[in-house]
Amino acid sequence: MLHYIDVILPIPLEKLFTYSITMAESEFLKPGMRVAVPFGKSKIYTALVFNVHQQKPVAYDAKEIHQILDDAPITTPQQLKHWQWIADYYMCTLGDVLRAALPNSFLLESETIITKNLDKIINDEELNDQEFLVYEALHHQSSLKIHDLVSILDKKNVFPIINGLLDKEAIMLQEEVYEKYKPKMVRYVKLNGVYSDQTKLQQLLEELSRAPKQRDVVMTLFSISAQTKQPVKVTELTEASGASAAIIKTLIDKEILDEYQIQEDRVGYSGEANEDSKKLNSYQEKALEEIKKTFEKHHITLLHGVTSSGKTEVYVKLIEEVIATGKQVLYLLPEIALTTQLVTRLENYFGGKVSVYHSKYSAHERFELWHNVLENQPKAQIILGARSSIFLPYHNLGLVIVDEEHETSFKQFDPAPRYHARDAAVVLASLFNSKTLLGSATPSLESYYNVQQGKYGLVEITQRFNDVMMPDIELVDIQDKHKRKRMNGHFSDRLIEEMTSALKDGHQIILFQNRRGFSPIVECTTCGHAPQCSNCDVSLTYHQYKNELRCHYCGYHTAMQKACMACGSVELDTKGFGTEQVQEEAQAIFPDHKVARMDLDTTRGKFGYEKIIRAFEEKEVDILVGTQMLTKGLDFRNVKLVGIMNADNMLNFPDFRAHERSFQLMLQVSGRAGRTDERGIVLIQTYNPHHRILQQVSTNNYAEMYAEQMDERHNFNYPPIYRLIKITFKHKDFNKVNIGAEWYATALRQVFKNYILGPEFPPISRIRNQFHKHILVKIPPQQSLGKTKKAIAKVNNSFLSIKDFRSVRVILNVDNY
Ligand code: ADP
Ligand code: ZN
Ligand code: ZN
């Protein structure tokens, strides 16, 4: 009797691939184990066993496997089902899913580059002979490829040796050279050791009598140390002494104070839980009870709670109950780097039971976490992670929480699988017969619609915690302000007035502008020419700080021009404005205050976010200017005022979700204001203060926004009523894209008639020298999704079989966001 396995190869193949195995192997191999297999002429891949069977493949002779790589499965049966669902639903291959799911170190292949792990000292006796040979070779050559190893070791099967070296952390895989996630460092100060000498101290205090502020700081430091007998944080000292960051810096520069840093654990938190979860107030208590009640009837419940209503504390209570039964919890977040505050909060409650799954983790860390989850280790009982954490090998998942469920970053754009983590998480939970809680202050229309349809339960919290009032939101008509000459650059007199008063009271300010750089367009006032990217159909954004023109689509950049490229005139003007310009103007209006900026440009560095968030938390910054990064659940205590510099470009963005998105963004950023006792103020500058969405934002009227937007979606057959599949064509040859997309659309129309839109060029039709064209397939509610996808797949196959079109890239995006 012959034995076979079907495997998932980490490449986009339509079908599973079959290999032949021996009888002994068939008894040993189980789905979820890895095998090394030959593929094509000379490639070797790591593949995952999907099933073991006895059916000989009809189309080809099954090759033999090279090697079995695992003693036990590294994935679970539920996981393989989940992957299959993702591949079917999002119209991609299991290979695509495998690549997204497994940490790269699980997927050695012949292209992998191997380097030495310089962080680890390896003693020769730790290695076996063959491992030593490879390690030795890496002394002479900084990197090796798999085929180098094949010749060094003179054998075909080098994977076990690589695995051995990886286990011992002797080597790294090139694509895995991530910086280790850096722990949070907190600044502390102490008095310079010299002044433990009483006379020296006396001298110092006399000297400082001429600098009373500095003297105050030193005296305050004494009194805090005496009281707490603990190291003193810079923030504590600034707060208690009322001194500015500048004065403390002077004392450090003069070597009167010594600055030092202490690491606050965040990843692989080894500490104990050091805090009890909070006692819920009556609204939270009620919400918790209601959630449990809805779970009796529904698998999924939406928690709609206004910003700062204390949703997190409600999640915490649910988590406590679930982990008490020994089950695992997945807590999904849109962006882990921005949520250090939340990570700390959960670690305080749950101590070492929390594991964070971070895309910046090294291969080793991810590998480790994978095994912790697979083995159901206590330290991986609560997984906190961004979208890719839905791929971990959960064993006995008891609850999924999707925080900020409306965030579009839960949808992966590129590469395949183009999945939505919220929706995929719901399916994951159902495979374990478990519940999902979605939370948001501004739910997506999709989720709210599911509530209305009776599919999801709904629980609401309408009060902020501690009865803090919702911020007062005021619309500022800048058309009128311009007319009456009440603008200073992009700041209205109202905004300046409120900023002045907030700063005077020692409060902090957030300014939101959804565009980075100084200005998105540079235009010649003589001939009207505006510099464009040479690879993309967009104008170049002026970045003043670097004095460059940059393309935000392909990264192309060039020095800012002194004169017009077309006519030579030196009269260049900028149009529109970005965060850089807001920062510059704010600094000019408030020269005595510190203004900082948080956008893609300032957070690019390794731990850029954390630095800025910390500086703002520690009040080293008074005014923080930023893009939508500012909206993601940050909890700053001292922010009184939020200014939205320009609401119009968000509202006018050419996308059917633009209004919904604008509502969410503006309410979320508004929610950063006045989170403690004093009522926050939000000013929204706009040319169009009567816009329905702005009215709805200013009155926090979700219900009305929902009703009106749903009307639009009904009228134009958009989600969540219809489903949408977007098909994108890409090629560097304009004609190929055009003809190809036209052919495809014609074929689709034969099946779907009027439900096909396009092909159409998007607003930016050329990116990185590739022309783009879209077709939208609209799927009415009563039409079978499965059949629709089958029909599309059929058209797709015919398309790809036409020689002329074969080089056109076709991208299928289901539930396009
Ligand atoms: P949301 O997630 O709804 O925006 P949070 O959970 O961040 O709100 O709560 C807002 C603030 O109120 C946080 O600083 C939190 O610590 C505090 N808070 C919420 N619930 C309680 C409670 N029951 N007891 C004490 N503080 C609470
Ligand atoms: Zn010109
Ligand atoms: Zn470009």
CSV table of N, CA and C and ligand atoms in Angstrom, one decimal, residues 533 535-536 538 551 553-556 768, ligand 3:
chain,number,residue,atom,x,y,z
A,533,CYS,N,5.8,63.4,-9.1
A,533,CYS,CA,6.7,62.2,-8.9
A,533,CYS,C,7.0,61.6,-10.3
A,535,ASN,N,7.6,58.5,-10.9
A,535,ASN,CA,7.2,57.1,-10.9
A,535,ASN,C,5.7,57.0,-10.7
A,536,CYS,N,5.1,58.1,-10.1
A,536,CYS,CA,3.7,58.0,-9.7
A,536,CYS,C,2.9,59.2,-10.2
A,538,VAL,N,1.3,61.6,-8.8
A,538,VAL,CA,1.0,62.5,-7.7
A,538,VAL,C,1.9,63.6,-7.6
A,551,CYS,N,7.7,61.9,-2.5
A,551,CYS,CA,6.5,61.2,-2.9
A,551,CYS,C,6.1,60.3,-1.8
A,553,TYR,N,4.0,57.9,-2.0
A,553,TYR,CA,3.6,56.6,-2.5
A,553,TYR,C,4.8,55.6,-2.8
A,554,CYS,N,5.9,56.2,-3.3
A,554,CYS,CA,7.0,55.3,-3.6
A,554,CYS,C,8.3,55.7,-2.9
A,555,GLY,N,8.2,56.8,-2.2
A,555,GLY,CA,9.4,57.2,-1.4
A,555,GLY,C,10.4,58.0,-2.2
A,556,TYR,N,10.2,58.2,-3.5
A,556,TYR,CA,11.1,59.0,-4.3
A,556,TYR,C,11.3,60.4,-3.7
A,768,ARG,N,4.6,53.7,-8.5
A,768,ARG,CA,5.9,53.0,-8.8
A,768,ARG,C,5.9,52.5,-10.2
B,3,ZN,ZN,6.2,58.2,-6.4
